[in-house]
Amino acid sequence: MNTPGSGTMALRGIAAAILAALTVSMGGLAFADGRDVYSLKQGWDFFRPASDMREAAVPPDGDRAWQQVSLPHSVRLEPLNASGGRNYQGPCWYQKRFTADDGWKNRNVYLHFEGAMQVAEVSLNGKKLTTHFGGYQPFTVDLTGQMDLGKANTLLVKLDNSDNAEVPPGKPQAQLDFTYFGGLYREVWVEVLDRLHITDEILADKAAGGGVFVRTPEVAASQAVVEVQTDLANERDSAVQCRVKQELVDDAGRVIAAAVEDAELDKAACRTCRQTMVVENPKLWHPCHPDLYTLRTTILEGEKIVDNRTTRMGIRRIEFKPEGLFINGEKFFASGFNRHQDHPYVGYALPKSQQYRDAKKMRDAGMTSFRSHYPQDPAFMDACDELGILCIVSNPGWQFFGNHTWVDRLNRNAREMVRRDRNHPCAVLWEPFPNETNYSEKCARSLNDIVHEEYPGDQCFTAGSGETGKGQKYVDVVWERDEANKYQDKPVWAREWGDSVDNWDDQQGRVRVARGWGEIPLITQAVNHAMKLDAMLKNAGGGPESTRFSGVCVWAGIDCYRGYHHQPFYGGALDLFRLPKFDYYFFQSQRDPTLKVKNVDSGPMVFIANCATAYSPSAVTVFSNCEAIRFSENGKVLATQQPDAGYVLAHPPFTFQTKTGKVEQSTLNMTRDLAANSESGYIYETSEYKAEGLIGGRVAATHTVKAPGVMSRIDLEADGAGREFTADGNDWMRVYAKVCDKRGTVHPFADDLVAFSVEGEGAIVGNAAIGANPVRAEAGIATVLIRSTATPGRIKVRATAFGLKPAEIEIESKPPVATELK
C-alpha cells in the first residue's frame, strides 16, 4: 500500500457536520458557496417552422409565432407510434431572455448544455458564439465578456436534427435502427465562477485533464487509496496563492479522509494538483452494495472559499481477465440490458426523474449492467451509480462510417464521453467504436488509444467490434463468443443477445412481442429468452459461475422506436410505457434470492406467467428464484416440484399442468364469485392459481392469479418508482388506468377507450390528435403522462370509460431544488 505524499493528511474517524447545503445537483456534480449555479429549465420561447427553413439564421419576422416551453423539451409531441420516420426532422429555434447581474463583472460565466439534438448554433444578443455538432454529448459555451451586464440578454439556440452524414451517428434516419428525436431534450444551466476556479472538463479540452478526476488505484477491504486530480485556472491579472482542499464524506455526513495542498498560479496560468487520501475500512462500491461517497473539492484564499465542486464517487477496483470480470477481487457475472432513451409522445425529452425510473425498473428485474449506442443522460448514469448497474459507455454510431470530418468528430466524441463519465463508479467499459460498423484498422487503433490516453492507468478497459472485426486486436474486452474463440487471452462480453428475426426485411420474430398480443406470444418471448440465455451459457462452458463471459446484455430492455421500420421494436422486457411483460419476470427470477440490495426490489420472487382465463394454456409457466414451487389451483395443491430439468441457468422456469379450461369454469361473462347455478346445475368457479416459492422448505415468496371477471371499474396507479414529482414546469409522471373486474383483477383482454382529465397544478401531455388522450387500453391498462406546472401543489387525475366506474387519484408536486435564472 502506498503512503500518501507530502502535503497530504488523512483524517480517520473524525465526525464532522454535514457539508453546507448544496445549491443544485446536476449530472453527478453539486455546486455551492464559491460558484453560483442557475437552472435554465423554464421560460424558453420555442419556434418550429411549418415548412423547411434550414438555412435561416433566425425565423423570419412574420413567422415568429413563439411558444413558451420548459426543458427538457421535444421539438414536437409525436404520435404513439413514432417509428418509420414519423418524427419531426428539421430546424427549430429556442430563445431565452435573462438578466446578467452586475456582480458578474469580474467573474467567469459558463453556459452548459447536457445535450441538444443535433447541430446546435448558439448566439447571444445577435452574435454567434459557437456551433456544436452532435446530439448526445455535452458542450460548454464561455459567456464571459459577451453579456450586457445589468441588462436583459437574449440567448438564441438553433437546432437541426436532420440527416447529416458528417455528424455521428451519420446514417440516414430512414435506415437507422433507432430514432434521434429533436429538441433541447436535456438540461441547460449557467455557472458563475471566480476568475480563480476549477476548470470545466469539456471546455478545458485536456487529455486526461480538466475539472476533477478521481481514481482509486489501490482497493482492499481494510484500506483504499483515493487519488484526486484537480485542474485549476487563474484568469486574474495577477498571480495567486491558494489552497486545494479535498474532503471525502460518507453517507452519514462524516469526513473520513482529507488532503490539503498549497498552490501558486501565475496570472493567466493553469495548474494541475494531485492529492492522495487513505481510507481505512472503506465501504466498497459493488452492484450488490453500491455504496457511494461524496468528494468535496474546495479552493481557498486564506479562509475564503473562491470555488468548490462536489463529486459523487465509489471506491472500487475493476479487473477484466480471460476468465471473466472481477470487482474488488471477486468474480462477478453481469446480466444486463440495452436501452434507447425515447418515450411515447415526448421523444428524447425525459426529465431526470424518468431517467432514474428507467434504471430502477431494470435493476428491480435483477439486471446489473447496461449498454446503448450513445452516451445516456447524466441522470441515468447517476442512477446506475446509486442502484449498482455496471455501464458500458458507447460512442454514438450504428453501421455507418463517414468522411474525414465525421471521423474527427467521432474521435472528439470518444474523448468527451470519457471526460464526462470518468468519475462514475458504474462506468467499467468504454466502447469507442461505432456499433456494427465496417471501420478502418487505423480508426480502430486511434479510438482505442484515445480512450486509454483520456483514462491512463490500469482501470481503463475498452470493448467493441465491427463488421470486419478489425478492432478486436486493440480492445481489452471482446464481444460475442466467436470473437472470443479467436482471442483466447481476452475476456468476453455479449453486448447484444436474445433478439432474433425471421428475416431482416420483415423484422418479425418470436421474441418481438407487444404486451397486448396476449399470453401465448408473451410466454413465447420469455421462454425463448430463457432458452437463448441457457444455450449461450452452455456454449461458454457452463452456468454463470464457470462461463468466460464477463457479462451479457439483452437486446433490449425496453421497447423503442426505429427509423427504418414502421413498427416499434417490441423485444423489450418492458413496453414503451415501462409496463412489464412476462419476460420481465424471467429476468427477475435470475437474481440471487439471498441478496438484499438497498433501494432495489431484491430477494426471493415468484411469478405465474398465466392469466387463468378460459383461453389460457393449461400448462402454466412459473418464474422463480426459489428452490421449489408449491402450486395450487382453486385452493387445492396440484404439485410441489423443482425447476424444469436440462438448464444451466441459475434459476430455470417451472412448468405445471392444470385442469383449468372448462367452459363452466369461465368467469369471462360472470359478475359473481363462487356460486351455484340451480337452473344449469353447473358450478361457476373463479379460477385461481397460487404459487408459493419454497426455500429450505419454507414459503419465501407468493404470487396469486385470479381469473378476470366482467370489466366493471377503473383503478388508477401513479408510477412514482422512487422519485418525487417536481414542480419545475416539465417533470412528468405516468399514471396507469387499469380496467378491472369488481375484485380488482386487471382484465387482460380489455381495450376500452379511457379519457383522462386533470385538476390542479398539472396538465396532460398530448391530446387525441396523437392518441394521447383519450387512449385505448392495451392488455387492460391505459397510460397517460401528467406534466407538472411551475407551482407546487396537488393534482387530481380522473379517468373515465363507457360502462366502467370512473376513478380518481391525487398526486402532489414538490418545489424544485434548483435556482432559476430570470
Coordinates of C-alpha atoms in Angstrom, one line a residue, residues 463-779:
A463 CA -14.6 -3.0 -25.8
G464 CA -16.1 -3.0 -29.3
S465 CA -16.4 -4.8 -32.6
G466 CA -17.1 -4.1 -36.2
E467 CA -18.5 -5.9 -39.2
T468 CA -14.9 -6.9 -40.1
G469 CA -13.6 -7.4 -36.5
K470 CA -10.7 -5.0 -37.1
G471 CA -10.9 -3.6 -33.6
Q472 CA -10.6 -6.8 -31.6
K473 CA -6.8 -6.8 -31.6
Y474 CA -6.8 -3.5 -29.8
V475 CA -9.6 -3.6 -27.3
D476 CA -9.3 -5.1 -23.8
V477 CA -12.7 -7.0 -23.9
V478 CA -14.2 -8.7 -27.0
W479 CA -17.8 -9.0 -27.9
E480 CA -19.5 -12.3 -28.5
R481 CA -18.4 -15.9 -28.4
D482 CA -17.0 -16.3 -32.0
E483 CA -14.6 -13.4 -31.4
A484 CA -13.6 -14.9 -28.0
N485 CA -12.5 -18.1 -29.7
K486 CA -10.1 -16.1 -31.8
Y487 CA -8.8 -14.0 -28.9
Q488 CA -8.4 -16.6 -26.1
D489 CA -6.4 -14.2 -23.9
K490 CA -9.2 -11.7 -23.7
P491 CA -12.4 -11.6 -21.6
V492 CA -15.8 -11.7 -23.3
W493 CA -19.0 -9.6 -23.0
A494 CA -22.1 -10.5 -25.1
R495 CA -23.1 -6.9 -25.9
E496 CA -26.4 -7.9 -27.6
W497 CA -28.1 -11.2 -27.2
G498 CA -31.7 -12.6 -27.3
D499 CA -33.1 -10.9 -30.3
S500 CA -34.0 -12.9 -33.4
V501 CA -36.0 -12.3 -36.5
D502 CA -37.5 -14.4 -39.2
N503 CA -35.6 -12.3 -41.7
W504 CA -34.1 -8.8 -41.6
D505 CA -36.5 -7.4 -44.2
D506 CA -39.8 -8.3 -42.4
Q507 CA -38.4 -7.7 -38.9
Q508 CA -40.7 -10.1 -37.1
G509 CA -39.6 -12.7 -34.6
R510 CA -40.5 -14.9 -31.6
V511 CA -39.1 -12.5 -29.0
R512 CA -40.6 -9.3 -30.6
V513 CA -43.9 -9.2 -28.9
A514 CA -46.2 -6.3 -28.0
R515 CA -47.6 -6.5 -24.5
G516 CA -51.2 -6.5 -25.8
W517 CA -50.8 -9.6 -28.1
G518 CA -51.8 -12.0 -25.3
E519 CA -50.5 -14.8 -23.2
I520 CA -49.1 -17.1 -25.8
P521 CA -46.8 -14.5 -27.5
L522 CA -45.8 -13.2 -24.1
I523 CA -44.9 -16.7 -22.8
T524 CA -43.1 -17.5 -26.1
Q525 CA -40.9 -14.4 -25.7
A526 CA -40.0 -15.2 -22.1
V527 CA -39.3 -18.9 -22.7
N528 CA -37.3 -18.1 -25.8
H529 CA -35.1 -15.7 -23.8
A530 CA -34.7 -18.4 -21.1
M531 CA -33.6 -20.9 -23.7
K532 CA -31.3 -18.5 -25.5
L533 CA -29.5 -17.4 -22.3
D534 CA -29.2 -21.0 -21.3
A535 CA -27.7 -22.1 -24.6
M536 CA -25.3 -19.2 -24.6
L537 CA -24.1 -20.1 -21.1
K538 CA -23.7 -23.8 -22.1
N539 CA -21.7 -22.9 -25.1
A540 CA -19.5 -20.7 -23.0
G541 CA -18.6 -23.5 -20.6
G542 CA -21.4 -23.8 -18.1
G543 CA -23.5 -21.5 -15.9
P544 CA -22.8 -18.0 -14.8
E545 CA -20.2 -19.2 -12.3
S546 CA -18.0 -21.0 -14.8
T547 CA -18.5 -19.1 -18.0
R548 CA -15.8 -16.9 -19.7
F549 CA -18.4 -14.2 -20.1
S550 CA -17.9 -11.1 -18.0
G551 CA -21.4 -10.1 -18.8
V552 CA -24.3 -10.3 -21.2
C553 CA -26.7 -7.5 -22.2
V554 CA -30.1 -8.5 -23.8
W555 CA -31.3 -6.6 -26.8
A556 CA -33.3 -4.8 -25.5
G557 CA -34.6 -4.0 -22.0
I558 CA -37.3 -1.6 -23.1
D559 CA -39.4 -1.4 -26.3
C560 CA -38.2 1.5 -28.5
Y561 CA -38.8 3.4 -31.8
R562 CA -36.9 2.7 -35.1
G563 CA -36.3 4.8 -38.2
Y564 CA -36.2 2.0 -40.7
H565 CA -39.4 0.3 -39.8
H566 CA -43.0 1.5 -39.3
Q567 CA -43.4 -0.7 -36.2
P568 CA -41.6 -0.1 -32.9
F569 CA -39.1 -2.7 -31.6
Y570 CA -41.2 -4.9 -29.4
G571 CA -38.4 -7.2 -28.0
G572 CA -38.1 -5.4 -24.6
A573 CA -39.0 -6.8 -21.2
L574 CA -40.8 -3.5 -20.6
D575 CA -43.1 -2.0 -23.1
L576 CA -43.0 1.6 -24.4
F577 CA -44.8 2.8 -21.2
R578 CA -42.5 0.8 -19.0
L579 CA -45.1 -1.8 -18.2
P580 CA -43.7 -5.3 -17.6
K581 CA -44.2 -8.3 -19.9
F582 CA -43.9 -11.9 -18.7
D583 CA -40.3 -11.6 -19.9
Y584 CA -39.5 -9.1 -17.2
Y585 CA -40.2 -11.7 -14.5
F586 CA -38.0 -14.3 -16.2
F587 CA -35.1 -11.9 -15.9
Q588 CA -36.1 -11.1 -12.3
S589 CA -36.1 -14.8 -11.5
Q590 CA -32.3 -14.9 -12.3
R591 CA -31.4 -12.8 -9.3
D592 CA -29.8 -14.2 -6.2
P593 CA -32.6 -14.9 -3.6
T594 CA -30.3 -14.4 -0.7
L595 CA -29.2 -10.9 -1.8
K596 CA -30.8 -7.7 -0.5
V597 CA -29.8 -4.5 -2.2
K598 CA -30.6 -1.1 -0.8
N599 CA -33.4 0.7 -2.7
V600 CA -33.8 -2.2 -5.1
D601 CA -36.6 -4.8 -5.3
S602 CA -34.5 -7.9 -4.4
G603 CA -34.6 -11.2 -2.7
P604 CA -36.9 -14.2 -3.3
M605 CA -39.6 -13.8 -6.0
V606 CA -42.2 -15.9 -7.9
F607 CA -44.4 -15.0 -10.8
I608 CA -47.1 -17.0 -12.6
A609 CA -46.9 -16.3 -16.3
N610 CA -50.6 -17.0 -16.9
C611 CA -53.9 -15.1 -16.7
A612 CA -56.1 -18.1 -15.7
T613 CA -58.7 -17.4 -18.3
A614 CA -60.7 -19.9 -20.3
Y615 CA -58.3 -19.3 -23.1
S616 CA -55.1 -19.6 -21.1
P617 CA -52.6 -22.5 -21.6
S618 CA -53.3 -25.4 -19.2
A619 CA -49.6 -25.8 -18.9
V620 CA -48.6 -23.0 -16.6
T621 CA -45.1 -21.5 -16.6
V622 CA -43.8 -20.1 -13.3
F623 CA -40.7 -18.0 -13.0
S624 CA -38.9 -18.0 -9.6
N625 CA -35.5 -18.0 -7.9
C626 CA -36.8 -20.3 -5.1
E627 CA -35.7 -23.9 -4.7
A628 CA -39.1 -25.3 -5.2
I629 CA -42.7 -24.2 -6.0
R630 CA -45.9 -25.4 -4.3
F631 CA -48.6 -24.8 -6.9
S632 CA -52.3 -24.7 -6.1
E633 CA -55.4 -24.4 -8.3
N634 CA -58.7 -23.2 -6.6
G635 CA -57.2 -23.9 -3.2
K636 CA -56.0 -27.4 -3.9
V637 CA -52.3 -28.2 -4.1
L638 CA -51.6 -29.7 -7.6
A639 CA -47.9 -30.3 -7.1
T640 CA -44.7 -29.3 -5.3
Q641 CA -41.7 -29.5 -7.6
Q642 CA -38.2 -28.5 -8.6
P643 CA -37.3 -26.3 -11.6
D644 CA -37.6 -27.8 -15.1
A645 CA -34.6 -30.1 -15.9
G646 CA -32.0 -29.6 -18.6
Y647 CA -31.0 -25.9 -17.9
V648 CA -27.7 -24.4 -16.6
L649 CA -29.5 -21.2 -15.8
A650 CA -29.1 -20.0 -12.2
H651 CA -32.9 -20.4 -11.9
P652 CA -34.8 -22.3 -14.6
P653 CA -38.5 -22.0 -15.1
F654 CA -41.1 -24.3 -13.6
T655 CA -44.0 -25.9 -15.5
F656 CA -47.3 -27.1 -14.0
Q657 CA -50.2 -28.9 -15.7
T658 CA -53.5 -27.6 -14.6
K659 CA -57.2 -28.6 -15.0
T660 CA -58.5 -25.2 -16.0
G661 CA -60.1 -24.7 -19.4
K662 CA -63.7 -26.0 -18.9
V663 CA -66.4 -23.7 -20.2
E664 CA -68.3 -24.0 -16.9
Q665 CA -65.3 -22.6 -15.1
S666 CA -65.0 -19.5 -17.2
T667 CA -65.8 -16.2 -15.5
L668 CA -65.5 -14.1 -18.6
N669 CA -69.2 -13.4 -18.5
M670 CA -69.6 -13.5 -14.8
T671 CA -70.0 -10.8 -12.2
R672 CA -70.3 -13.0 -9.1
D673 CA -67.9 -15.1 -7.1
L674 CA -68.2 -18.8 -6.4
A675 CA -71.9 -19.6 -6.9
A676 CA -74.2 -22.5 -7.8
N677 CA -76.5 -22.1 -10.9
S678 CA -79.6 -24.1 -9.9
E679 CA -81.0 -24.0 -13.4
S680 CA -78.0 -25.4 -15.2
G681 CA -76.5 -27.4 -12.4
Y682 CA -73.0 -26.0 -13.2
I683 CA -70.7 -24.7 -10.6
Y684 CA -69.1 -21.5 -11.9
E685 CA -65.6 -21.0 -10.4
T686 CA -63.3 -18.0 -10.4
S687 CA -60.2 -20.0 -11.3
E688 CA -57.3 -19.1 -9.0
Y689 CA -53.7 -20.1 -9.2
K690 CA -51.3 -19.8 -6.3
A691 CA -47.6 -20.3 -6.5
E692 CA -45.6 -20.5 -3.2
G693 CA -41.8 -20.3 -3.6
L694 CA -40.1 -22.5 -1.1
I695 CA -36.5 -22.1 0.3
G696 CA -35.4 -24.6 2.9
G697 CA -39.0 -25.9 2.9
R698 CA -40.4 -22.6 4.0
V699 CA -42.5 -20.1 2.0
A700 CA -40.3 -17.2 0.8
A701 CA -42.5 -15.6 -1.9
T702 CA -46.0 -16.0 -3.1
H703 CA -47.9 -15.0 -6.2
T704 CA -51.6 -15.4 -6.8
V705 CA -53.5 -15.0 -10.1
K706 CA -57.3 -14.8 -10.3
A707 CA -59.3 -15.3 -13.4
P708 CA -60.8 -11.9 -14.6
G709 CA -64.5 -11.3 -14.2
V710 CA -66.5 -8.9 -16.2
M711 CA -64.9 -5.4 -16.6
S712 CA -66.6 -3.1 -14.2
R713 CA -64.3 -0.3 -12.9
I714 CA -61.0 1.6 -13.4
D715 CA -58.2 1.6 -10.8
L716 CA -55.5 4.3 -11.1
E717 CA -51.8 4.0 -10.1
A718 CA -49.1 6.7 -10.3
D719 CA -45.8 5.4 -11.4
G720 CA -43.5 7.1 -8.8
A721 CA -40.8 4.4 -8.8
G722 CA -38.7 6.0 -6.2
R723 CA -38.7 9.7 -7.3
E724 CA -40.8 12.7 -6.2
F725 CA -42.8 14.7 -8.7
T726 CA -41.1 18.1 -9.1
A727 CA -43.0 21.4 -9.9
D728 CA -40.5 22.7 -12.4
G729 CA -42.8 23.1 -15.3
N730 CA -41.7 20.0 -17.2
D731 CA -41.4 17.0 -14.9
W732 CA -43.9 14.4 -15.8
M733 CA -45.2 11.1 -14.4
R734 CA -47.0 8.2 -15.9
V735 CA -50.5 7.3 -14.5
Y736 CA -51.8 3.9 -15.3
A737 CA -55.6 3.3 -15.7
K738 CA -56.3 -0.3 -15.0
V739 CA -59.5 -1.8 -16.3
C740 CA -60.5 -4.3 -13.6
D741 CA -63.3 -6.6 -12.5
K742 CA -65.1 -5.9 -9.2
R743 CA -62.3 -7.8 -7.3
G744 CA -59.6 -5.6 -8.7
T745 CA -58.2 -8.1 -11.3
V746 CA -56.9 -6.4 -14.4
H747 CA -58.6 -7.7 -17.4
P748 CA -56.0 -8.9 -20.0
F749 CA -58.5 -8.5 -22.9
A750 CA -59.7 -5.0 -22.1
D751 CA -59.2 -2.4 -24.8
D752 CA -61.6 0.3 -23.5
L753 CA -61.1 3.9 -24.6
V754 CA -60.1 5.7 -21.5
A755 CA -60.4 9.5 -21.2
F756 CA -58.4 11.5 -18.6
S757 CA -58.9 14.9 -17.1
V758 CA -56.8 16.9 -14.6
E759 CA -57.4 19.5 -12.0
G760 CA -54.8 21.5 -10.1
E761 CA -51.1 22.1 -10.8
G762 CA -50.7 19.7 -13.7
A763 CA -51.6 19.1 -17.3
I764 CA -51.9 16.1 -19.7
V765 CA -49.2 15.6 -22.2
G766 CA -50.7 15.4 -25.7
N767 CA -54.2 15.0 -27.0
A768 CA -56.5 13.0 -29.2
A769 CA -54.6 14.1 -32.3
I770 CA -51.6 11.9 -31.3
G771 CA -53.6 9.3 -29.4
A772 CA -52.5 10.5 -26.0
N773 CA -56.0 11.4 -24.6
P774 CA -58.3 9.6 -24.8
V775 CA -56.1 6.5 -25.1
R776 CA -57.1 2.9 -25.7
A777 CA -56.2 0.3 -23.1
E778 CA -53.7 -2.3 -24.1
A779 CA -54.0 -5.6 -22.2

